[in-house]
Coordinates of C-alpha atoms in Angstrom, one line a residue:
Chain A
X8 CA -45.7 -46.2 -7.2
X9 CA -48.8 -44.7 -5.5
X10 CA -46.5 -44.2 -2.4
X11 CA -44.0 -42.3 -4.4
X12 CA -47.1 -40.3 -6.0
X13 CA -47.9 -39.9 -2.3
X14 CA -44.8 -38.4 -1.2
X15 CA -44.6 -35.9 -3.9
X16 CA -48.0 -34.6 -3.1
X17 CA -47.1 -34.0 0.5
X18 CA -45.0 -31.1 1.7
X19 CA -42.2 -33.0 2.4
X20 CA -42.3 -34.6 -1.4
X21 CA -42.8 -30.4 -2.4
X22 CA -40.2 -28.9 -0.7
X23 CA -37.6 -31.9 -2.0
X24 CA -39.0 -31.4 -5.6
X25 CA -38.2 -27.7 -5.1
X26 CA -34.5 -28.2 -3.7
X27 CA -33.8 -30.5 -6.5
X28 CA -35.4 -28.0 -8.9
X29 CA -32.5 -25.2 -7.4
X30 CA -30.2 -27.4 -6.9
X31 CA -30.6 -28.4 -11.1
X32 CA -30.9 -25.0 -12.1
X33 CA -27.8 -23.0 -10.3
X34 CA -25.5 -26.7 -11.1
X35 CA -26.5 -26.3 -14.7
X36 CA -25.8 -22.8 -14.6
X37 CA -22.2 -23.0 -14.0
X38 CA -21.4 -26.1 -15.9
X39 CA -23.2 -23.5 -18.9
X40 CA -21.0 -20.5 -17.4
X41 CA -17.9 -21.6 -17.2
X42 CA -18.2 -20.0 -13.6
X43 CA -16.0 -17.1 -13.8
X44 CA -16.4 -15.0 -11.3
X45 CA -15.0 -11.4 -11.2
X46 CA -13.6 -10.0 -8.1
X47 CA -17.7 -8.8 -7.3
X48 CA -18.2 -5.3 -5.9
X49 CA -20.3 -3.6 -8.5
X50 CA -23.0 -1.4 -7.2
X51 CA -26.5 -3.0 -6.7
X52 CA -29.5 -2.4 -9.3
X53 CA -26.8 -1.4 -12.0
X54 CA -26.3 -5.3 -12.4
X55 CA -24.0 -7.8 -12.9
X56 CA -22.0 -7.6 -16.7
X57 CA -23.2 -10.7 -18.6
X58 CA -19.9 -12.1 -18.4
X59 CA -17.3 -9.0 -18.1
X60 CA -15.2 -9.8 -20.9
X61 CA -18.0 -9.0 -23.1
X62 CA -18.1 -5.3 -21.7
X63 CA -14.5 -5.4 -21.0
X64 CA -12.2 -3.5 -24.3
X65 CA -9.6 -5.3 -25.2
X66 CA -8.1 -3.3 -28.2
X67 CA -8.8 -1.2 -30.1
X68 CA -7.3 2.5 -29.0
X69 CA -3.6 2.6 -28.8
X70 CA -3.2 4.2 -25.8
X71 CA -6.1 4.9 -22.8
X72 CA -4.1 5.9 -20.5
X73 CA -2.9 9.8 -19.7
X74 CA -2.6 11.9 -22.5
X75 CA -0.5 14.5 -21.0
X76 CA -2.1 17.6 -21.3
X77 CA -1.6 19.0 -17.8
X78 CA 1.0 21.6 -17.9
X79 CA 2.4 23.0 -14.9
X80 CA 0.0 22.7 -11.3
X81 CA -1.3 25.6 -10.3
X82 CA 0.4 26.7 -6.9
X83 CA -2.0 26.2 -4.2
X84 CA -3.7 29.4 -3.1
X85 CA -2.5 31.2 -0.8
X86 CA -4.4 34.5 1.7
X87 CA -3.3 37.4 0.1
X88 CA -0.4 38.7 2.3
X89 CA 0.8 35.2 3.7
X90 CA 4.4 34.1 3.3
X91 CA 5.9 32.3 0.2
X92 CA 6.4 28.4 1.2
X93 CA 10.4 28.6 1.1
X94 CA 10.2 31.5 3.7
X95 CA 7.8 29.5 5.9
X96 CA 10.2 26.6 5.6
X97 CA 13.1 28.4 6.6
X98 CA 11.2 29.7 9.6
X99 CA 10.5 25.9 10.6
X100 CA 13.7 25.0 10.1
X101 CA 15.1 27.9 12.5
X102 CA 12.5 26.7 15.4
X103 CA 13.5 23.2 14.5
X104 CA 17.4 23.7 14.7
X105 CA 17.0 25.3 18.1
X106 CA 17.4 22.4 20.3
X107 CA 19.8 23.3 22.7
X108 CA 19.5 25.4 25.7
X109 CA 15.0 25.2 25.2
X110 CA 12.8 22.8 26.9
X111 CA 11.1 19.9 24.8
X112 CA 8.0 22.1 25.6
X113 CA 9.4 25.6 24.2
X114 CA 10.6 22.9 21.4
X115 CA 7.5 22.0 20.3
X116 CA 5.5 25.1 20.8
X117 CA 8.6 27.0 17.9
X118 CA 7.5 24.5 15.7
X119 CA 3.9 24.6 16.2
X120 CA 3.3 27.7 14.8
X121 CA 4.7 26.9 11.5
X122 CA 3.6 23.2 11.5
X123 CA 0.0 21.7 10.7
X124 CA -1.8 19.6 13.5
X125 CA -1.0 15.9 12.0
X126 CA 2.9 16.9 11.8
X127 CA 2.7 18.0 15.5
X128 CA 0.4 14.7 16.6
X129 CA 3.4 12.9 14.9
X130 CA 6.0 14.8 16.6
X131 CA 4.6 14.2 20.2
X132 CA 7.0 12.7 22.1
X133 CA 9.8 13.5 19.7
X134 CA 12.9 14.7 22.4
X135 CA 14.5 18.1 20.8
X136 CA 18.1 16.4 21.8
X137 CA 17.4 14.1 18.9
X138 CA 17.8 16.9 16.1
X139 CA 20.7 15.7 14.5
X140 CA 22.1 19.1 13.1
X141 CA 22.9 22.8 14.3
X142 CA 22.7 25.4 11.1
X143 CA 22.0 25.4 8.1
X144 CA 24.7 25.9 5.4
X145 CA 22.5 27.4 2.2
X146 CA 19.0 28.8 1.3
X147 CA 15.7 26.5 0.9
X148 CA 15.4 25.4 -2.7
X149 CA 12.1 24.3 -3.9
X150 CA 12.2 20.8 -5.7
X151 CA 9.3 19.7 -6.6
X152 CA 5.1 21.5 -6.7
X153 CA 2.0 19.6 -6.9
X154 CA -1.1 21.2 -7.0
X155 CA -1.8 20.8 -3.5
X156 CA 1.9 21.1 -1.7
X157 CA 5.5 21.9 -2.6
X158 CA 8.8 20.6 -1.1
X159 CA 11.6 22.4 0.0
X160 CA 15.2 21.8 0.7
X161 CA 17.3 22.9 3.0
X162 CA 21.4 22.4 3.2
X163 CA 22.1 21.8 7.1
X164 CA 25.6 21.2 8.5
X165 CA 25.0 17.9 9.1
X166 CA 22.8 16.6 6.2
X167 CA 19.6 17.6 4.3
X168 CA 16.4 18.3 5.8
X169 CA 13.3 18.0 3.5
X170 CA 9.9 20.0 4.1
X171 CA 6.5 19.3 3.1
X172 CA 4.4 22.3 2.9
X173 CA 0.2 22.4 2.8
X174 CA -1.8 25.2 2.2
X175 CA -3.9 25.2 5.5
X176 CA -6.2 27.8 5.8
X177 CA -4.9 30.6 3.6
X178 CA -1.5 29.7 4.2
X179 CA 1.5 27.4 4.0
X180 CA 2.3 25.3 7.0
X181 CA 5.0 22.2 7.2
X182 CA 3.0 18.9 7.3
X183 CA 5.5 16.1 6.6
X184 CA 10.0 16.3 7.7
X185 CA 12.5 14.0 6.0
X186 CA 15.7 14.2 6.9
X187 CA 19.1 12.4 5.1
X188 CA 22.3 12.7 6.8
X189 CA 25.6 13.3 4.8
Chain B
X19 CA -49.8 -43.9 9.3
X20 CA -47.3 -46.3 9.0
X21 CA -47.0 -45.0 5.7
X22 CA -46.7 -41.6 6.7
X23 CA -43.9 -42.8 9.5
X24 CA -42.0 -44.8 6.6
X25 CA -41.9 -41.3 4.5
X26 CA -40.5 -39.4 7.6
X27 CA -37.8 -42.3 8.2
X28 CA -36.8 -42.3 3.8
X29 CA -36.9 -38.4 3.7
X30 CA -34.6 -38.2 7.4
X31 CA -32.7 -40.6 5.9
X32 CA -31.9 -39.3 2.4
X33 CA -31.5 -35.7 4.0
X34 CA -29.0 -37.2 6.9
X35 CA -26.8 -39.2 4.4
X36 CA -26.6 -36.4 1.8
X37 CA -25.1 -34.0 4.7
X38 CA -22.7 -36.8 5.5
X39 CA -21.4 -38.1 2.1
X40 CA -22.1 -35.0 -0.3
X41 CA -22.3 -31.6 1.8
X42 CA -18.5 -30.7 1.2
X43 CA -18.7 -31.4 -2.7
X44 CA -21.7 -30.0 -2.6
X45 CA -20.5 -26.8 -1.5
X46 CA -17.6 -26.9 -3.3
X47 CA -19.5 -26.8 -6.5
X48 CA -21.6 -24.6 -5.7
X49 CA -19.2 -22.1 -4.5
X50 CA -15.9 -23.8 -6.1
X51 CA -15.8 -20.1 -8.5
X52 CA -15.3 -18.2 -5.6
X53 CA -12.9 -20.2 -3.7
X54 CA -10.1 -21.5 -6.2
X55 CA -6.9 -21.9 -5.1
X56 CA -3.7 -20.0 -6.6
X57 CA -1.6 -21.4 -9.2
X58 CA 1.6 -19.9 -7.1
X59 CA 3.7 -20.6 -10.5
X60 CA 2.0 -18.1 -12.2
X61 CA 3.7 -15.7 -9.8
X62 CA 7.5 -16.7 -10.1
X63 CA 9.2 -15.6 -7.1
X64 CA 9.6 -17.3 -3.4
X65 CA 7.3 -15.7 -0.5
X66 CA 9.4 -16.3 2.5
X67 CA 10.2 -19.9 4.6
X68 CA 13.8 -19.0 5.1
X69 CA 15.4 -19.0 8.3
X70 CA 17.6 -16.6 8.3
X71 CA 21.6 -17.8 9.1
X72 CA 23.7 -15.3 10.8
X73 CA 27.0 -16.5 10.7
X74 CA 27.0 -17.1 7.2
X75 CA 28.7 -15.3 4.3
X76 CA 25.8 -13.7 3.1
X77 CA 25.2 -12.1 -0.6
X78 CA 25.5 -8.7 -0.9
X79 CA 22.3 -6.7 -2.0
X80 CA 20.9 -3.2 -2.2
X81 CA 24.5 -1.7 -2.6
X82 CA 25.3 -3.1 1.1
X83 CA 28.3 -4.0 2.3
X84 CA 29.2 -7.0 4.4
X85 CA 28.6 -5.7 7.8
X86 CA 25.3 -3.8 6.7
X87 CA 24.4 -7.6 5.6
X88 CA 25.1 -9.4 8.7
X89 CA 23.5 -6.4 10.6
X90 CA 20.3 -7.0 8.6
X91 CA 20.5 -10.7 8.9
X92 CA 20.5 -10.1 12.4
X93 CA 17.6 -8.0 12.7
X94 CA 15.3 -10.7 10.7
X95 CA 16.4 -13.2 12.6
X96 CA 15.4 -11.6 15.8
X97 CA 12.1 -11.0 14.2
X98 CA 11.7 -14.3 13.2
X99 CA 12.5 -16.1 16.9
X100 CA 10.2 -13.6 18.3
X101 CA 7.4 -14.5 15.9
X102 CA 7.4 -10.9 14.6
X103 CA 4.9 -11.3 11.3
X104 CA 7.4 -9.9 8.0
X105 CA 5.9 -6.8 7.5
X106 CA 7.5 -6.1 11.2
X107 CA 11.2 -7.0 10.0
X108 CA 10.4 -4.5 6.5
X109 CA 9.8 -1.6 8.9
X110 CA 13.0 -2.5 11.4
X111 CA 15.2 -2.7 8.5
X112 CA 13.9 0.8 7.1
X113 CA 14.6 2.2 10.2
X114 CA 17.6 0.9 11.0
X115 CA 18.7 2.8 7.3
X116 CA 17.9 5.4 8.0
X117 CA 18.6 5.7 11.8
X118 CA 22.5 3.9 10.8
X119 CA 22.4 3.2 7.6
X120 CA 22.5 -0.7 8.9
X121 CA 25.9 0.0 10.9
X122 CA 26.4 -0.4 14.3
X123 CA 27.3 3.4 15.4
X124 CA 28.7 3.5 18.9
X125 CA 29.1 7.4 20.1
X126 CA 29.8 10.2 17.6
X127 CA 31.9 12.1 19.9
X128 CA 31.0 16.0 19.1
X129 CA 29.2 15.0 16.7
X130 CA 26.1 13.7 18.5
X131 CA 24.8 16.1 21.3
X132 CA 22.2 13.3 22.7
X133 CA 23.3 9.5 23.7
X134 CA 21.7 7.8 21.3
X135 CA 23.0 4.4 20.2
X136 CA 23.5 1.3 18.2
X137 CA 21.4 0.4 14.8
X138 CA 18.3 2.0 16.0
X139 CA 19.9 5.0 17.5
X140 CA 18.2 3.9 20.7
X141 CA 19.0 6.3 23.9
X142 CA 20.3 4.4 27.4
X143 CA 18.5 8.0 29.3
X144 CA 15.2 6.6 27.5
X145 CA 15.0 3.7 28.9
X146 CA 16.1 1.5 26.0
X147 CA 19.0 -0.4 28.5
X148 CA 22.8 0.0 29.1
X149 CA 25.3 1.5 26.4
X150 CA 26.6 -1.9 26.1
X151 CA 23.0 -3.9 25.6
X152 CA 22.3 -0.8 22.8
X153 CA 25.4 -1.7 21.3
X154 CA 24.1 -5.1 20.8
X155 CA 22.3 -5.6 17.4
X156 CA 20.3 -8.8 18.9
X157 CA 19.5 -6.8 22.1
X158 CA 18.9 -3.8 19.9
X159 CA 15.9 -5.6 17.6
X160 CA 14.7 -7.3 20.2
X161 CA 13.6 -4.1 22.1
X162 CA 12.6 -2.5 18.7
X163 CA 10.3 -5.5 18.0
X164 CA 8.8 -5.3 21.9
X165 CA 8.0 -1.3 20.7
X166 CA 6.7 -1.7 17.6
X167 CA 4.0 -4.7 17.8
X168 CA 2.4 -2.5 20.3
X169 CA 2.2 0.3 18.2
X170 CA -1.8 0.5 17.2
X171 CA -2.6 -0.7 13.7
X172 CA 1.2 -1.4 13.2
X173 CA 0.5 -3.9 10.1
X174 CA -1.7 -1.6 8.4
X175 CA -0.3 1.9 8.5
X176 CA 2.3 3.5 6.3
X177 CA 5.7 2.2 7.1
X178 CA 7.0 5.9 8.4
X179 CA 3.7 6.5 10.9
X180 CA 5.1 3.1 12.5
X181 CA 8.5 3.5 12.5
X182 CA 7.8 7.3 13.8
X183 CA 5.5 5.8 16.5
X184 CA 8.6 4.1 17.4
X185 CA 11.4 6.0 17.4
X186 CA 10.0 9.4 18.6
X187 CA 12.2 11.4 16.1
X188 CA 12.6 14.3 14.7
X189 CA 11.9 13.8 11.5
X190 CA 9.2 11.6 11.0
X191 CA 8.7 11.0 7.3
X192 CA 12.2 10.3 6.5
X193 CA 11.6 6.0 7.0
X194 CA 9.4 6.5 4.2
X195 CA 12.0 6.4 1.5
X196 CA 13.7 3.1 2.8
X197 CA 10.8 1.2 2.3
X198 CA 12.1 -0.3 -1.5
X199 CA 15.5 -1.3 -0.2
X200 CA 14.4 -2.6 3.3
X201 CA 11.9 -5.2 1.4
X202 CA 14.5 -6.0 -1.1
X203 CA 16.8 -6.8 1.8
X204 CA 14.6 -8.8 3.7
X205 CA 13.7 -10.6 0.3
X206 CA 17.5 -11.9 -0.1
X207 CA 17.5 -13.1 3.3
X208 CA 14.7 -14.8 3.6
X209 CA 14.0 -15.7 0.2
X210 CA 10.7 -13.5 -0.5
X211 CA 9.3 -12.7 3.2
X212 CA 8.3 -9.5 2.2
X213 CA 5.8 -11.2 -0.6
X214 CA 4.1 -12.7 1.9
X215 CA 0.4 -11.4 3.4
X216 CA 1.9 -9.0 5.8
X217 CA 0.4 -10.3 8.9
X218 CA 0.5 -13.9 9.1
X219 CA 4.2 -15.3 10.6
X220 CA 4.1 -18.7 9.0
X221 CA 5.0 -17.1 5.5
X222 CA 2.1 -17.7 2.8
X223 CA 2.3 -16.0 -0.5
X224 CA -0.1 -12.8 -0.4
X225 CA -2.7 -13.4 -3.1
X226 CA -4.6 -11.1 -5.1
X227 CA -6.5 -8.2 -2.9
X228 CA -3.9 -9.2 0.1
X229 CA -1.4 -6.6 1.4
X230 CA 2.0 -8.1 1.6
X231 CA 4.5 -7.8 3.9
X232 CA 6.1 -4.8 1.5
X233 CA 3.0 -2.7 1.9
X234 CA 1.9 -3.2 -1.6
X235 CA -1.7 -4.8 -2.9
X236 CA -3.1 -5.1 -5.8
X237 CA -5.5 -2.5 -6.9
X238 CA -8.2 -4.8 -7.8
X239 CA -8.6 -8.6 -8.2
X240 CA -9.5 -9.3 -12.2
X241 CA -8.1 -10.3 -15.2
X242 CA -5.4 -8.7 -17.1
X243 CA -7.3 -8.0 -20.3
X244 CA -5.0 -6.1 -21.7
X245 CA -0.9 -5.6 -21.2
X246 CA 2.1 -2.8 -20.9
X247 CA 3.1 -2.0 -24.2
X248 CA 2.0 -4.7 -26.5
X249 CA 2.2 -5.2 -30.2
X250 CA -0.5 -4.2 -30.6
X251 CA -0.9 -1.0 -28.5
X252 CA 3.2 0.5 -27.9
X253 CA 2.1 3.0 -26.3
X254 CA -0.1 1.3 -23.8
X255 CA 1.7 2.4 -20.8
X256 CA 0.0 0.7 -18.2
X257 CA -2.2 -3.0 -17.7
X258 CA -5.9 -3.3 -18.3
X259 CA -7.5 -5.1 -15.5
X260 CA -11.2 -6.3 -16.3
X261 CA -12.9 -5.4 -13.3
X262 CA -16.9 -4.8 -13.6
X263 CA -18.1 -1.5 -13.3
X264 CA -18.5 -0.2 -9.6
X265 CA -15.4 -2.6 -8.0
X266 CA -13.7 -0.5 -5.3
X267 CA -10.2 0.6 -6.8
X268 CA -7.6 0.4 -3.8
X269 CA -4.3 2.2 -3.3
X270 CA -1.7 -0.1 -4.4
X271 CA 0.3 1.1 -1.5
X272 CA 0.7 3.9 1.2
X273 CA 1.3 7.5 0.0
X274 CA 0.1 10.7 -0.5
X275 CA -2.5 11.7 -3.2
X276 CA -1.0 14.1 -5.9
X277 CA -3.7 14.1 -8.6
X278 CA -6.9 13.8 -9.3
X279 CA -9.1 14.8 -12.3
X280 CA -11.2 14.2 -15.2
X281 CA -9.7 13.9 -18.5
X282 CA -11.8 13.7 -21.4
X283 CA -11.7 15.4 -24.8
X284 CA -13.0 14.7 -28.4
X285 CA -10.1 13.9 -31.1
X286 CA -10.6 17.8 -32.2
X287 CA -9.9 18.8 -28.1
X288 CA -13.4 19.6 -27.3
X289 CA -14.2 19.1 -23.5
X290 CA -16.0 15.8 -23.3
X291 CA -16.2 15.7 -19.6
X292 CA -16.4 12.8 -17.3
X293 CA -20.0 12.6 -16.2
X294 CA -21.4 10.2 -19.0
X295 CA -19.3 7.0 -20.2
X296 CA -16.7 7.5 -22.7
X297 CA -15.9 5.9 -25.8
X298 CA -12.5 5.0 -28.0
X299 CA -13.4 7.9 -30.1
X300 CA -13.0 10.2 -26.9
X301 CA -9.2 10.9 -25.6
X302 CA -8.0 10.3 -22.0
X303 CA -7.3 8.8 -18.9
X304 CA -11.3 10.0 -17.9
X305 CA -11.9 10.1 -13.9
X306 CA -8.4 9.4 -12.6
X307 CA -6.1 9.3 -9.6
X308 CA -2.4 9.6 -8.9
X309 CA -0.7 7.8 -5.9
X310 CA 2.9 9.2 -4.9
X311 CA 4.8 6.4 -2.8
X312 CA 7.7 6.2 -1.1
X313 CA 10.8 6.0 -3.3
X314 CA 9.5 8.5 -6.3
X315 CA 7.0 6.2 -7.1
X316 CA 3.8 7.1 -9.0
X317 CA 0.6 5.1 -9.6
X318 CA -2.3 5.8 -11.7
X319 CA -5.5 4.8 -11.7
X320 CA -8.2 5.4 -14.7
X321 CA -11.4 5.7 -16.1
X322 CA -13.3 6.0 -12.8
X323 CA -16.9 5.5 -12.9
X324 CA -17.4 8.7 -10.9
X325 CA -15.6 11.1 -9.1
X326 CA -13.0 9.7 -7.2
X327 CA -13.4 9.9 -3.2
X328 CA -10.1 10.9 -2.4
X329 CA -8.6 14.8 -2.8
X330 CA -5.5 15.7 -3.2
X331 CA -3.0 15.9 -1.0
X332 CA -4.6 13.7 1.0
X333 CA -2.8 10.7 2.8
X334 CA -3.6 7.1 1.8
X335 CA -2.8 3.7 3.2
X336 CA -2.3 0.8 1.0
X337 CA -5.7 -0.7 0.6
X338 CA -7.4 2.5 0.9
X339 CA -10.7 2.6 -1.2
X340 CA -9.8 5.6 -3.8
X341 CA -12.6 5.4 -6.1
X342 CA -14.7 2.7 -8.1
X343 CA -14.1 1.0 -11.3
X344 CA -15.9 2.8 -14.6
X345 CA -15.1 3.5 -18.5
X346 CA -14.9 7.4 -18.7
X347 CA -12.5 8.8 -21.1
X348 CA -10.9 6.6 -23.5
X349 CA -12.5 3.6 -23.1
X350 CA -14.9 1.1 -24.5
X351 CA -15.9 -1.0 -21.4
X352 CA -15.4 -0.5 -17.6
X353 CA -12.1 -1.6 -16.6
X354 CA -9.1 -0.2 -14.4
X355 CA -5.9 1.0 -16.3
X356 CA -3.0 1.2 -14.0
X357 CA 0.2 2.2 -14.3
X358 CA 3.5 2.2 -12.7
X359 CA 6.1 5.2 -12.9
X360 CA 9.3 5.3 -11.3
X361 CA 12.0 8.0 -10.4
X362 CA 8.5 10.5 -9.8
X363 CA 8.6 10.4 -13.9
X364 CA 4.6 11.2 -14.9
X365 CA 5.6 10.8 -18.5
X366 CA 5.9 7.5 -21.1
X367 CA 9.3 7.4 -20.0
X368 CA 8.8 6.8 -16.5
X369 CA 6.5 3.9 -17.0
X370 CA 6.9 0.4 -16.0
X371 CA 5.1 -3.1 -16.4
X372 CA 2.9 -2.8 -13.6
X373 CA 2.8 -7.0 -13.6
X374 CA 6.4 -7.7 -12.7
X375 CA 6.8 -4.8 -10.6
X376 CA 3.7 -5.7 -8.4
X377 CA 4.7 -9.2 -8.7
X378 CA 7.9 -8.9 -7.2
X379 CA 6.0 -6.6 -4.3
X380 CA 4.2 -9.5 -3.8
X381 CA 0.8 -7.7 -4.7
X382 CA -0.3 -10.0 -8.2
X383 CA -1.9 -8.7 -10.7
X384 CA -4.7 -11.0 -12.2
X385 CA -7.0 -13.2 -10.4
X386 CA -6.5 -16.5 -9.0
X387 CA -5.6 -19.0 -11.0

């Protein structure tokens, strides 16, 4: 008995007493808790949730999700002076149907001036003999605006080529091509 | 001092044999919350396994017909012997769509300028090998496979970046759009690759917070504490997911960011604002971001603690942090309400149940079970 008095008085005997101590508290803690851990993440010093389903609603309001009052976007805008999206589109379109008889250089420098840098960096290594179409057969249409771009189509002999257009410093450059063959 | 040495031995001892016998337990105890395994049940559908069979009859799906489907089988299978993970055999089978629409296209005549061949519109003056290897669909994958796994970041980046990286086309969004049917394909073949993590070749179901093969993850990993149109709440057009206040939200999947905005007003439409936490009394989606994916797809992503960090217009991949989890707007408690909207509908009538579209993306929603 005095031995076992003994070892708890010496720092060996302390530092068990306080491992068990830890050990006791956290096991207890999660048989108590029911351990359910949500996916972590929240920002330091605002503190854990005591339990998120208490903080969590589960009810009442019928609907908390978009309540549709956004109208129509607002068109990007523009420098005064700079040309409407469908005209730069069919300017792109022009530089991009005229494949034959250029370089892959001349190619790419056409397009360049009507296309924003990530659509060029994707277009690197692109061969101009790989356009699959010669004219096109009808004007640009605008199908759909966002806020921030608007896409145009354009009829081509061969299929349908889709723009992207960005407002890129005052003005409305291609950033992303899709094309669907017929 | 014997006593002393008898103390070191008992305390060695007890310390030694606890390690040996209880460590693993131990641990697992301690940490068993954060490591539970998945009840894979709870998720219905396969996640890969399948060796694809070529020379079978093979059911038709995705509106192809049977030489588009022995085509496709083909491809997977190629990515399979070369130990291609699945997210590889998603982007060859979007790009052979839209390169051949899965057929094997010898030369157009007039109607090509350029010499391009085969499924992958691959060109013999490139490099790619003889008209005759070209115009084999195993020779074909296999050199589309040898391209694409040393495209940088191939597993991670939008399917279209990849495929462009690739092919060297002219058009570099348009693999984009095939993205739906090519994992829907390689789902019939292989019974569910493409709901498998995205990176891993022997197939294991993507869990919660993974990115699966199809390029889809789930936004965050927490409970569903409230579901698409219930009872109780019709017009509930998206899931609840319980996630504590301050969880990074993540973009379900690849696309381009085409709204973001705070939306709060009091039931008489006074401007409520987004900068203190909402309530139920107060109306709307508060903080909140819109995803458009491939396919006319639309996510949405509410009641964002603060102003989300991405602008729109601006390109995400799947994964992507987007914002962090909140309660402004309608809300009585932080939690992430997302929705699903197909055919690039914003309204009530384009919604889905996010839980078995994710679901059958492979990308859960929930936690583990």
């Amino acid at each position: 008995m005095r031995q076992v008095l003994r070892l708890i008085g010496s720092r060996y005997g302390a530092a068990l007493v306080l491992v068990l101590v830890i050990a006791a508290v956290i096991g207890f803690g999660r048989l108590l808790g029911g351990a359910r851990p949500t996916a972590g993440g929240y920002e330091p010093g605002q503190g854990p949730p005591a339990g998120t389903s208490t903080e969590v609603t589960t009810s009442p309001e019928p609907d908390d999700g978009d309540i549709g009052t956004t109208g129509s976007p607002l068109p990007p805008s523009t420098s005064a002076g700079a040309a409407p999206a469908s005209a730069v589109a069919l300017q792109f379109t022009r530089a991009w149907l005229h494949h034959t008889g250029v370089s892959a250089t001349e190619w790419h420098a056409g397009l360049a001036k009507y296309a924003t840098k990530a659509l060029q960096e994707k277009l690197s290594g692109a061969d101009p003999a790989g356009v699959p179409a010669s004219r096109t057969t009808g004007d640009p249409s605008i199908v759909g605006q966002e806020s921030s771009y608007v896409d145009v189509s354009i009829p081509l002999d061969a299929g349908t080529l889709s723009l992207r257009l960005v407002v890129t410093d005052g003005r409305w450059l291609v950033d992303g091509v899709d094309w669907e063959r017929t | 001092m014997r006593a002393r040495g008898r103390i070191r031995l008992l305390v060695a001892l007890v310390v030694t044999l606890s390690l040996v016998c209880c460590a693993g337990s131990a641990v697992a105890f301690f940490l068993g919350g954060l490591s539970n395994s998945v009840n894979s049940a709870a998720f219905g559908a396969g996640c890969g396994g399948k060796t694809v069979e070529v020379n079978i009859n093979l059911p038709p799906v995705a509106a192809l017909g049977p030489q588009q489907m022995h085509n496709a089988a083909i491809i997977v299978s190629v990515g399979q012997q070369q130990n291609v993970p699945p997210r590889g055999w998603v982007v060859a089978i979007a790009t052979a769509l839209q390169e051949s629409a899965l057929i094997n296209l010898g030369d157009l005549g007039s109607r090509n300028d350029h010499d391009s061949l085969g499924l992958f519109q691959q060109r013999p003056s490139q490099g790619w090998g003889t008209p005759q290897q070209i115009m084999d669909p195993a020779y074909s994958s296999k050199k589309f496979y040898e391209h694409l796994v040393k495209v940088s970041n191939w597993l991670t980046r939008p399917l279209t970046d990849v495929a462009q990286a690739v092919q060297r086309s002219a058009y570099p969004d348009a693999y984009a759009k095939h993205e739906g049917r090519a994992t829907q394909i390689v789902n019939a073949l292989t019974n569910g690759a493409a709901r498998s993590v995205g990176s891993v070749i022997t197939s294991k179901c993507a869990q919660p917070g993974d990115i699966a093969a199809s390029g889809w993850t789930a936004p965050v990993v927490a409970e569903i504490v409230s579901g698409f149109r219930t009872p109780e709440r019709p017009t509930h057009n998206g899931v609840d997911l319980g996630a504590a206040r301050g969880t990074p939200i993540r973009a379900a999947a690849g696309g381009i960011v085409t709204l973001v905005r705070c939306q709060a007003t009091t039931a008489s439409g006074a401007w409520y604002g987004c900068g203190q936490d909402g309530s139920p009394s107060i109306l709307g989606c508060g903080w909140y971001v819109e995803i458009t994916h491939a396919d006319h797809v639309m996510t949405r992503y509410c009641h964002q603690q603060i102003q989300p960090r991405v602008t729109v217009g601006q390109r995400v991949a799947a994964g992507d942090i987007i914002g962090i989890v909140g309660t402004t707007g309608n809300s009585s408690g932080p939690h992430l309400h997302f929705e699903v909207h197909l055919n690039g509908d914003r309204s009530f009538a384009g919604a889905v149940d996010p839980v078995p579209y994710m679901r059958d993306k492979g990308a859960p929603l929930g936690v583990k079970a």
